[in-house]
mmCIF file of C-alpha atoms and ligand atoms in Angstrom:
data_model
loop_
_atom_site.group_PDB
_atom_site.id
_atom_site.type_symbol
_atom_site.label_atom_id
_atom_site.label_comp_id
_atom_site.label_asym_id
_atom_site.label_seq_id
_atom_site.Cartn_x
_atom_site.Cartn_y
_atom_site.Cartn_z
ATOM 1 C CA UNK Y 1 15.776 40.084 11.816
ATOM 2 C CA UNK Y 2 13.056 38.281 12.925
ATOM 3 C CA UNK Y 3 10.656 39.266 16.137
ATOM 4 C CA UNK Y 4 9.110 37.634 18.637
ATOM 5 C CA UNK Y 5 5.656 37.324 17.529
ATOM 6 C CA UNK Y 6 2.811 38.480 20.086
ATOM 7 C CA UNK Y 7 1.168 35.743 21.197
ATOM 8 C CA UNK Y 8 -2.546 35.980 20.105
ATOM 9 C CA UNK Y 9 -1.324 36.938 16.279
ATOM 10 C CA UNK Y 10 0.476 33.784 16.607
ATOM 11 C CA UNK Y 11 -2.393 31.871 17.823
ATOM 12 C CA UNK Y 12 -4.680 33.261 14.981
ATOM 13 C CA UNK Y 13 -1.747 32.912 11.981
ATOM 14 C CA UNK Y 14 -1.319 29.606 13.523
ATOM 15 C CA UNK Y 15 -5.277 28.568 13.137
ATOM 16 C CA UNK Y 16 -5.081 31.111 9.395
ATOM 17 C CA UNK Y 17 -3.172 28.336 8.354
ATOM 18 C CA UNK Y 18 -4.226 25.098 9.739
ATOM 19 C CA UNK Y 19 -7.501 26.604 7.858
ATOM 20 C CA UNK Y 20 -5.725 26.992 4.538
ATOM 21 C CA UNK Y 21 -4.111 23.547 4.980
ATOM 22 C CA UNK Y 22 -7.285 21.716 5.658
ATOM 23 C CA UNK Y 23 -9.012 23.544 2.245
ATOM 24 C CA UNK Y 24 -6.059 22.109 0.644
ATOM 25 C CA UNK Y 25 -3.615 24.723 0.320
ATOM 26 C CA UNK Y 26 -0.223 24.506 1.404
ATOM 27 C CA UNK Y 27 2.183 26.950 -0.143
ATOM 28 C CA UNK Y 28 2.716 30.176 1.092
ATOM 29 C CA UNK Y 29 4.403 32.904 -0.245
ATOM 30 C CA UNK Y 30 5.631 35.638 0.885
ATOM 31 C CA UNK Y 31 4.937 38.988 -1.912
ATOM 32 C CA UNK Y 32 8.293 40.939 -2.007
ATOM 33 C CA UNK Y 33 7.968 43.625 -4.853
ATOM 34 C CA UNK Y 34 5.177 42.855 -7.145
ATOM 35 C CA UNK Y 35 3.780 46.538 -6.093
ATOM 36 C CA UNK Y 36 7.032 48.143 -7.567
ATOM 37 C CA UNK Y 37 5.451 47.836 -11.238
ATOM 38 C CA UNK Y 38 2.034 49.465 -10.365
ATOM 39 C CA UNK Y 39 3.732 53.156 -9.726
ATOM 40 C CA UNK Y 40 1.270 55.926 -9.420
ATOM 41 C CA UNK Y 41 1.965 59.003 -11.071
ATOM 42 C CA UNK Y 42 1.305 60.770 -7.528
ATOM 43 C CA UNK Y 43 3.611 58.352 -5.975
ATOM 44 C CA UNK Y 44 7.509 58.246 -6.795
ATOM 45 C CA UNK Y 45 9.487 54.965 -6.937
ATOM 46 C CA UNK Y 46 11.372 56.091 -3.632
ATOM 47 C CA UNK Y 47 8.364 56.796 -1.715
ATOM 48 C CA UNK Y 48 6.892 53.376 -2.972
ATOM 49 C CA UNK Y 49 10.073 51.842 -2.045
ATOM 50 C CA UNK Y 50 10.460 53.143 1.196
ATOM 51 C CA UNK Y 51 6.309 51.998 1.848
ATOM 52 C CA UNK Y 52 7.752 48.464 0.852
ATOM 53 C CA UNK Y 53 10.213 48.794 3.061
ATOM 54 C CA UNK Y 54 8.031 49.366 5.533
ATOM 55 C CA UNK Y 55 5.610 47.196 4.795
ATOM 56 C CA UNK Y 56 7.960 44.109 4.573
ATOM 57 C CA UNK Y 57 9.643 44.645 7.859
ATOM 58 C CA UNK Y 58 5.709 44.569 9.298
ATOM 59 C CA UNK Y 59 5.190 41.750 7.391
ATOM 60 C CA UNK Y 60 7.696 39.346 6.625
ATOM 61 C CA UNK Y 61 9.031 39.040 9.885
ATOM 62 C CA UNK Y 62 5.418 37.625 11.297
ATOM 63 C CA UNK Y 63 5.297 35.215 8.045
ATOM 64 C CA UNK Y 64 8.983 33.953 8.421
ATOM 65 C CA UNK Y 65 8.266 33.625 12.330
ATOM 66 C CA UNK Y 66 8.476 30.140 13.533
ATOM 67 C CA UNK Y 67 5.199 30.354 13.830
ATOM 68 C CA UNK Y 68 4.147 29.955 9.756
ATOM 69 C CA UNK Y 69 7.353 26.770 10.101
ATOM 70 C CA UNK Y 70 5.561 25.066 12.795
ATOM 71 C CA UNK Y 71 2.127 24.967 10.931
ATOM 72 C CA UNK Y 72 3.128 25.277 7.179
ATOM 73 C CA UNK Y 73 3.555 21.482 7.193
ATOM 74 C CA UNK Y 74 1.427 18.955 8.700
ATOM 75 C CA UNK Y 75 2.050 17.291 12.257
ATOM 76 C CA UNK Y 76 2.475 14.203 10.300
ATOM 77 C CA UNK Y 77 5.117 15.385 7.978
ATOM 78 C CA UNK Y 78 7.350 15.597 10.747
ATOM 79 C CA UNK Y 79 7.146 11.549 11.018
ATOM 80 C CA UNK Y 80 8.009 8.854 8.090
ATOM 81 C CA UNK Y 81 6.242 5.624 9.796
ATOM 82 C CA UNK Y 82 2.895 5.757 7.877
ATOM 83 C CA UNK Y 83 1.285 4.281 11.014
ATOM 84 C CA UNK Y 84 2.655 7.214 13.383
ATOM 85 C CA UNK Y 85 0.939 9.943 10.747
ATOM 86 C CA UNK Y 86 -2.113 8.139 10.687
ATOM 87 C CA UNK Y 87 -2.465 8.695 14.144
ATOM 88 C CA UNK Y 88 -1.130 12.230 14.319
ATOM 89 C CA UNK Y 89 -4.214 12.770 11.288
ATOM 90 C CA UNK Y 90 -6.676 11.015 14.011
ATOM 91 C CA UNK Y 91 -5.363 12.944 16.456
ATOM 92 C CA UNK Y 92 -6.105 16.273 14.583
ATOM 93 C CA UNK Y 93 -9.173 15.145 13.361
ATOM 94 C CA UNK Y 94 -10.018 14.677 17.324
ATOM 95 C CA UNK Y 95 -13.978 15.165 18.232
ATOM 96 C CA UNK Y 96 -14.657 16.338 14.966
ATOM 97 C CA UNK Y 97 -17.591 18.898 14.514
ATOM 98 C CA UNK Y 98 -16.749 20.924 11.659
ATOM 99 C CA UNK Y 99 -19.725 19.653 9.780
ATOM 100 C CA UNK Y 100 -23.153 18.956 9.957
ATOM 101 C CA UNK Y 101 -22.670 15.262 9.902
ATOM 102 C CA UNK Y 102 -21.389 15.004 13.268
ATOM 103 C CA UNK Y 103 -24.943 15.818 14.834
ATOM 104 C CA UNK Y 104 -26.410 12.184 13.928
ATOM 105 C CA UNK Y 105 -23.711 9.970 13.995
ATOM 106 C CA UNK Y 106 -22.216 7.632 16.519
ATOM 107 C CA UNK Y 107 -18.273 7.682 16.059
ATOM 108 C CA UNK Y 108 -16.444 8.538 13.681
ATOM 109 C CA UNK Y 109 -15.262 5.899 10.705
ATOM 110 C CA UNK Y 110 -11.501 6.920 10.184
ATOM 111 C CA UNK Y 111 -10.597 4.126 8.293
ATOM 112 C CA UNK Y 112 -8.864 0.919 8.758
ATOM 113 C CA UNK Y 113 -6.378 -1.666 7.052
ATOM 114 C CA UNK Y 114 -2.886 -1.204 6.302
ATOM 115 C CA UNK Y 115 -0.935 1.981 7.041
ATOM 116 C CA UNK Y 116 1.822 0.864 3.851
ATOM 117 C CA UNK Y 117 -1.031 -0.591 1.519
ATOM 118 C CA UNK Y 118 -0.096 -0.337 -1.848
ATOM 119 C CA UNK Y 119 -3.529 -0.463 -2.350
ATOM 120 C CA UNK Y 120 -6.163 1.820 -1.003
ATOM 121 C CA UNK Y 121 -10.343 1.900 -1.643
ATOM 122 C CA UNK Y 122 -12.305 4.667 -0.985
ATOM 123 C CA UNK Y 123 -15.919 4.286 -0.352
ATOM 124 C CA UNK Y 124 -18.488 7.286 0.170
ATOM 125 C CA UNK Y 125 -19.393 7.398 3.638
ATOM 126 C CA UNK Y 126 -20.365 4.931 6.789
ATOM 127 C CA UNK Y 127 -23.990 3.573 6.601
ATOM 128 C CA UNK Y 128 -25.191 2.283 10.090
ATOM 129 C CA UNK Y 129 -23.131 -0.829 10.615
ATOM 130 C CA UNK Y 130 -20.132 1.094 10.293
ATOM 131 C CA UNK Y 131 -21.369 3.792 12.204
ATOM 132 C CA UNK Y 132 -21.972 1.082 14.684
ATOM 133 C CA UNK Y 133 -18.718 -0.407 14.831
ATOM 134 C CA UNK Y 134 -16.708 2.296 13.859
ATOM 135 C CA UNK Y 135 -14.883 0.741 10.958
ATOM 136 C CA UNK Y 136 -15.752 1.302 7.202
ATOM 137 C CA UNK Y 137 -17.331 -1.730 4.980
ATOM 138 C CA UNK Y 138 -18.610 -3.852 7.414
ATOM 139 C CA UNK Y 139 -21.966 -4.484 6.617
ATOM 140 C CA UNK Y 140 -23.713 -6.298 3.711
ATOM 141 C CA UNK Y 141 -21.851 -4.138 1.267
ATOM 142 C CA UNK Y 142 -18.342 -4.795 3.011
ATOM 143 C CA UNK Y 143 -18.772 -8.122 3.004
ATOM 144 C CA UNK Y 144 -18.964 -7.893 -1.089
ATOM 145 C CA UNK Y 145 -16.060 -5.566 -0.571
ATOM 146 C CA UNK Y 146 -14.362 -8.241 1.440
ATOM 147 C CA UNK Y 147 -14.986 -11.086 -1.483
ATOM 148 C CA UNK Y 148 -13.637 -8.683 -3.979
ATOM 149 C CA UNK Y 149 -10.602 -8.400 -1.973
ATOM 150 C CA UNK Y 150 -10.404 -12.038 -1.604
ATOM 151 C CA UNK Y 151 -10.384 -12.651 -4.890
ATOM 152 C CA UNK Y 152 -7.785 -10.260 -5.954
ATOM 153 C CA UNK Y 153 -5.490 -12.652 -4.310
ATOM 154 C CA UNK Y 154 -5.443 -9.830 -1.281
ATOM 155 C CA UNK Y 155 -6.481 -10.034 2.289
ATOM 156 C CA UNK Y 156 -8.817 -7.225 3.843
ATOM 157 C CA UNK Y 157 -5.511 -6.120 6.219
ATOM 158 C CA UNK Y 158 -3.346 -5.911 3.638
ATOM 159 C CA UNK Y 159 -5.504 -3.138 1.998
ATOM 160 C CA UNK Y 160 -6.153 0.099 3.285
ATOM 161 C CA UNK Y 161 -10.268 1.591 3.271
ATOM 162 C CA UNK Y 162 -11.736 4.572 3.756
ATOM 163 C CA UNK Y 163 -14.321 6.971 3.077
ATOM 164 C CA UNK Y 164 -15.068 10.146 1.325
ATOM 165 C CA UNK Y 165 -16.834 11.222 4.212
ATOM 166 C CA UNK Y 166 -15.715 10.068 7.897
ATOM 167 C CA UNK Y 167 -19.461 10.374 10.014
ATOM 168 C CA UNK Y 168 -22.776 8.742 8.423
ATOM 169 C CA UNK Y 169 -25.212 10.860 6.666
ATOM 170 C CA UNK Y 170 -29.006 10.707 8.507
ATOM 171 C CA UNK Y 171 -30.953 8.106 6.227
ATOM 172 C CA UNK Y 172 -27.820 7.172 4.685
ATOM 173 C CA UNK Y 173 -28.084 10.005 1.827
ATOM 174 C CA UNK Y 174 -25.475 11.026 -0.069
ATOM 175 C CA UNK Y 175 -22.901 13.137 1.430
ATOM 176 C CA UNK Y 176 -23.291 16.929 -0.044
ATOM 177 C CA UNK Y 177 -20.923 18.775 -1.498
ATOM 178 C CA UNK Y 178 -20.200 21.229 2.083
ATOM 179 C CA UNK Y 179 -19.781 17.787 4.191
ATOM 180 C CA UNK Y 180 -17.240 16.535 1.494
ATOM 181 C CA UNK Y 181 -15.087 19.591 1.271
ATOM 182 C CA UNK Y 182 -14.898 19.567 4.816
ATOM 183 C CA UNK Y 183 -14.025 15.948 5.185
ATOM 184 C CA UNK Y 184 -11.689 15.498 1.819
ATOM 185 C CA UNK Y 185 -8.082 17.229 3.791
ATOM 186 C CA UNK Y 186 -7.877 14.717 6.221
ATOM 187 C CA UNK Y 187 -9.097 11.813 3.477
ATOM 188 C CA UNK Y 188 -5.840 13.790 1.174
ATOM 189 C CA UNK Y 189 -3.882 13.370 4.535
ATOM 190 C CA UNK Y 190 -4.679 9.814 5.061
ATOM 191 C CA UNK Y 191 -3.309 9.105 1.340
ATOM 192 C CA UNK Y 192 -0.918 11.361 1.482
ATOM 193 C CA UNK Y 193 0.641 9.184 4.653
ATOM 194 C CA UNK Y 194 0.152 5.800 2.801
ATOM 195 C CA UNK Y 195 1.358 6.731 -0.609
ATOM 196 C CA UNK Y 196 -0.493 3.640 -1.591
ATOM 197 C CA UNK Y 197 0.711 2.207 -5.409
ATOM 198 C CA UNK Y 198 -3.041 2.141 -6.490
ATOM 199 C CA UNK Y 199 -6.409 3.272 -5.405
ATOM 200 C CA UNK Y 200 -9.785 2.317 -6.253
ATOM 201 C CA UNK Y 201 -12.758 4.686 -5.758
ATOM 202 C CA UNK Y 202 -15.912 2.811 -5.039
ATOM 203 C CA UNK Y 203 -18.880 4.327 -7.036
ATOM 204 C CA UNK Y 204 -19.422 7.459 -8.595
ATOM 205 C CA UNK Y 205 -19.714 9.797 -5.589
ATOM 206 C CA UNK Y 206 -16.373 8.890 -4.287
ATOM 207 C CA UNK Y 207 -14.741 8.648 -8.249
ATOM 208 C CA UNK Y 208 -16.583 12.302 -8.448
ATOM 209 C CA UNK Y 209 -15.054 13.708 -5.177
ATOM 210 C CA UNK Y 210 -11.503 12.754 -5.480
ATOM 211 C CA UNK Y 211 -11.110 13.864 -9.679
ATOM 212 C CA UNK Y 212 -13.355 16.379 -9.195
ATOM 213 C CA UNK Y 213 -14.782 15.649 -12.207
ATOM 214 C CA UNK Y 214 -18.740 14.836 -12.922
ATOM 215 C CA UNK Y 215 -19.106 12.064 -15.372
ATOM 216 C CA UNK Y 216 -21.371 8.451 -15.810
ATOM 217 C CA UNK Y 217 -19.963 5.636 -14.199
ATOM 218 C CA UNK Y 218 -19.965 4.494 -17.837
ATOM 219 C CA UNK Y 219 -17.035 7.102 -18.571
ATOM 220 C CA UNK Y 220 -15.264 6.699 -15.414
ATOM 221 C CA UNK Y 221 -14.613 3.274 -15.668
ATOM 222 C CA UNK Y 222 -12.100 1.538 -17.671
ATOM 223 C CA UNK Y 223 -9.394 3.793 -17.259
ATOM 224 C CA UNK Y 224 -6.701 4.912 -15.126
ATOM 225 C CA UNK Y 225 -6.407 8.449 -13.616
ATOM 226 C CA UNK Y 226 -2.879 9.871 -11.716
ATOM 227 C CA UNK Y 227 -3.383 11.103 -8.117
ATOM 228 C CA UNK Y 228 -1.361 12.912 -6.089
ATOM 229 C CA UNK Y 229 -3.244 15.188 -2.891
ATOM 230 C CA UNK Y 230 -1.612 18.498 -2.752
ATOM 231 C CA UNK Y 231 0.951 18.744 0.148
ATOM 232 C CA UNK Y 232 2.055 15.300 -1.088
ATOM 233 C CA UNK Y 233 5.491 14.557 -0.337
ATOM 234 C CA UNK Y 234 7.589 15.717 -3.599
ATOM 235 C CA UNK Y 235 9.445 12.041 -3.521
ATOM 236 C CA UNK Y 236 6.155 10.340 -4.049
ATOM 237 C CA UNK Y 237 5.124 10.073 -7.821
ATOM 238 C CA UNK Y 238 1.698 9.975 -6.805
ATOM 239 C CA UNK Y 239 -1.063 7.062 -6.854
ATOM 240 C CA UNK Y 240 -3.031 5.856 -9.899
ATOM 241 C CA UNK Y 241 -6.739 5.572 -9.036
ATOM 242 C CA UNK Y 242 -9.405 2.957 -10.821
ATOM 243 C CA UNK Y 243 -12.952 3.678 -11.022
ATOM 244 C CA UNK Y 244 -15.675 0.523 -9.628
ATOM 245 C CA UNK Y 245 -18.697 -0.006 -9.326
ATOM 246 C CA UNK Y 246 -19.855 0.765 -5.528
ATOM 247 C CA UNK Y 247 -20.221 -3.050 -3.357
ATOM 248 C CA UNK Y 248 -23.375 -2.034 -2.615
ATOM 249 C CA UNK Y 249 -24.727 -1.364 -6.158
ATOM 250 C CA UNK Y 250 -23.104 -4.330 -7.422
ATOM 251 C CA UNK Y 251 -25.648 -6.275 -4.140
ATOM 252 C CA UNK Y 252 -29.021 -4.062 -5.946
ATOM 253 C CA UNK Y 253 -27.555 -5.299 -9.414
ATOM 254 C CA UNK Y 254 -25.216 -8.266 -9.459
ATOM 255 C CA UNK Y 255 -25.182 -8.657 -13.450
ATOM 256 C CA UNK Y 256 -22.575 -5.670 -12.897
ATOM 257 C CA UNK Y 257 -20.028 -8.053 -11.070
ATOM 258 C CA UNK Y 258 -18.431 -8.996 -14.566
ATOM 259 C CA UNK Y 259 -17.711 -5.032 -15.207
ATOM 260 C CA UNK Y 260 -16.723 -4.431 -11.515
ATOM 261 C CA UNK Y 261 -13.895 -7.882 -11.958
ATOM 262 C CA UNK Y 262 -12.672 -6.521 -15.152
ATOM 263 C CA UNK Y 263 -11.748 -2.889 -13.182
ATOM 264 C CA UNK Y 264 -10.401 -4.700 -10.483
ATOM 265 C CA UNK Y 265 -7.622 -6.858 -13.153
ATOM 266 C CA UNK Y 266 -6.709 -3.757 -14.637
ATOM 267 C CA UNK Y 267 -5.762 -2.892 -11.034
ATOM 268 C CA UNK Y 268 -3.923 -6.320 -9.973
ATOM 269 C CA UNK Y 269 -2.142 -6.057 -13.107
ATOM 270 C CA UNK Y 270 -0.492 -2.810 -12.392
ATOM 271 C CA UNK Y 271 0.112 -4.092 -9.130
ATOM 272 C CA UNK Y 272 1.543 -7.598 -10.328
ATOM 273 C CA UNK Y 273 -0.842 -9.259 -8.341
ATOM 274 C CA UNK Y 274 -1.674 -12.878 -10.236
ATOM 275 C CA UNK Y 275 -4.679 -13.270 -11.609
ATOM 276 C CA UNK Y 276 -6.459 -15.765 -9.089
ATOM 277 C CA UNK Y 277 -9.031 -18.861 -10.524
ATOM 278 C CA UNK Y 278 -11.962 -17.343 -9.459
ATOM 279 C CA UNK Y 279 -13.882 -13.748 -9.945
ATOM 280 C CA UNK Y 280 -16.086 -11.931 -7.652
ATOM 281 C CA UNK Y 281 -19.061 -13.610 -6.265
HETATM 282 N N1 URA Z 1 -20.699 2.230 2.002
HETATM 283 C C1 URA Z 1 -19.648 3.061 1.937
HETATM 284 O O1 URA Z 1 -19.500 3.818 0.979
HETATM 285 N N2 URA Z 1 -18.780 3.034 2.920
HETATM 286 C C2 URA Z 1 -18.875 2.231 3.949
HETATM 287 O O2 URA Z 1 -18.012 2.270 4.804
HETATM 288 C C3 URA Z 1 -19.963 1.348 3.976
HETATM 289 C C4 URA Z 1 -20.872 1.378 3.007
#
């Protein structure tokens, strides 16, 4: 039977879990018997069973209490127009100050494009044009972004771009690891909403923050990697993400360009995407 839950344990299981969802984890479970096999010799099975007992009707009731259904998924989950979660993920997001990076910044760069894109890029954090203007890749380096686009056959607003980080780190350093792990649920959310076909990571800090992995641009490349966030839905196979070179590197060293076009066929190819006359420039 379940009880009405006191209020203020609500509020804190409720914020227990939005916690756990925004590190990432989603399932919950609730622990039935797994004490029933660690017996002491001063305790009998009936005394352990009646402890259980106890214990579950404390317990479980809280945990199966509306309260863990109301938070245990997402507010976008509830929705299936891509565009409606987006905004119920900005709307969570809301003021955000739950790292460092929000001290220096102006707004905060969401991201921008199209809510169904079956293709996705993910760039490592505003620098001050998009900190400006509140959109991601619109300075020198988005313009380059914007070519390579173009000549993918693809229009910027039929893609969707983002960030790994959503507020502009002072000097335009690298995001660190704390201001990533913060960011990265509602980045998981955003593709988790789109359930774009393919993604491309842009440069070796976002490639290194979504596979978790540490590895030369020279190994990254080249190949394809499946990715699906946790909390995914379970009818979604999941996205396959491509490694680049980062616009802005390819502006510092534009001999690259030939390397970044070849990633970006092996991605129009598994899209279908014809094979335009002309490569990036
Ligand atoms: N560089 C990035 O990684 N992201 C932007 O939005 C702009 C520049």
């Amino acid at each position: 039977m379940l009880r009405t839950l006191d209020p203020e344990l609500r509020r804190a299981l409720v914020e227990r879990v939005r916690y756990c969802h925004e590190m990432g984890i989603y399932d919950f479970y609730r622990r039935e018997s797994a004490a029933l096999d660690e017996t002491s010799s001063s305790t009998s099975q009936s005394e352990l069973r009646e402890e259980m007992a106890a214990r579950k009707s404390a317990v479980a009731p809280v945990i199966a209490e509306d309260a863990l259904a109301s938070v245990n998924s997402n507010p976008e989950r509830s929705v299936s127009d891509p565009a409606a979660a987006l905004k119920l993920i900005r709307e969570d997001l809301g003021d955000c100050t739950r790292c460092k990076l929000h001290q220096g910044r102006k707004q905060i760069v969401f991201g921008v494009g199209n809510p169904r894109a079956e293709l996705m890029f993910v760039g490592e954090g505003p620098g001050a044009d998009e900190d400006a203007q509140g959109e991601p890749f619109v300075g020198r380096a988005g313009q380059l972004l914007n070519n390579m686009i173009k000549a993918m056959g693809l229009r910027r607003e039929d893609v969707y771009i983002a960030n790994i980080v959503k507020c502009r780190p002072p000097g335009n350093r690298q995001p660190e690891r704390d201001e990533c792990e913060t960011c990265s649920p509602f980045l998981m959310r955003q593709i988790a909403a789109i359930t774009p076909k393919a993604m491309v990571a842009l440069g070796a800090t976002a490639a290194k923050n979504l596979l978790a992995i540490s590895a030369p641009m020279s190994e990254l490349r080249g190949r394809w990697y499946d990715f699906k966030p946790a909390g995914s839905d379970a009818s979604w196979p999941g996205s396959r993400l491509a490694v680049t070179y980062h616009p802005a590197f390819l502006l510092r060293d534009p001999r690259q360009k030939g390397e970044a076009w070849k990633d970006l066929q092996m991605v129009m190819k598994y899209l279908g995407i014809e094979p335009p006359k002309k490569a990036v420039d």
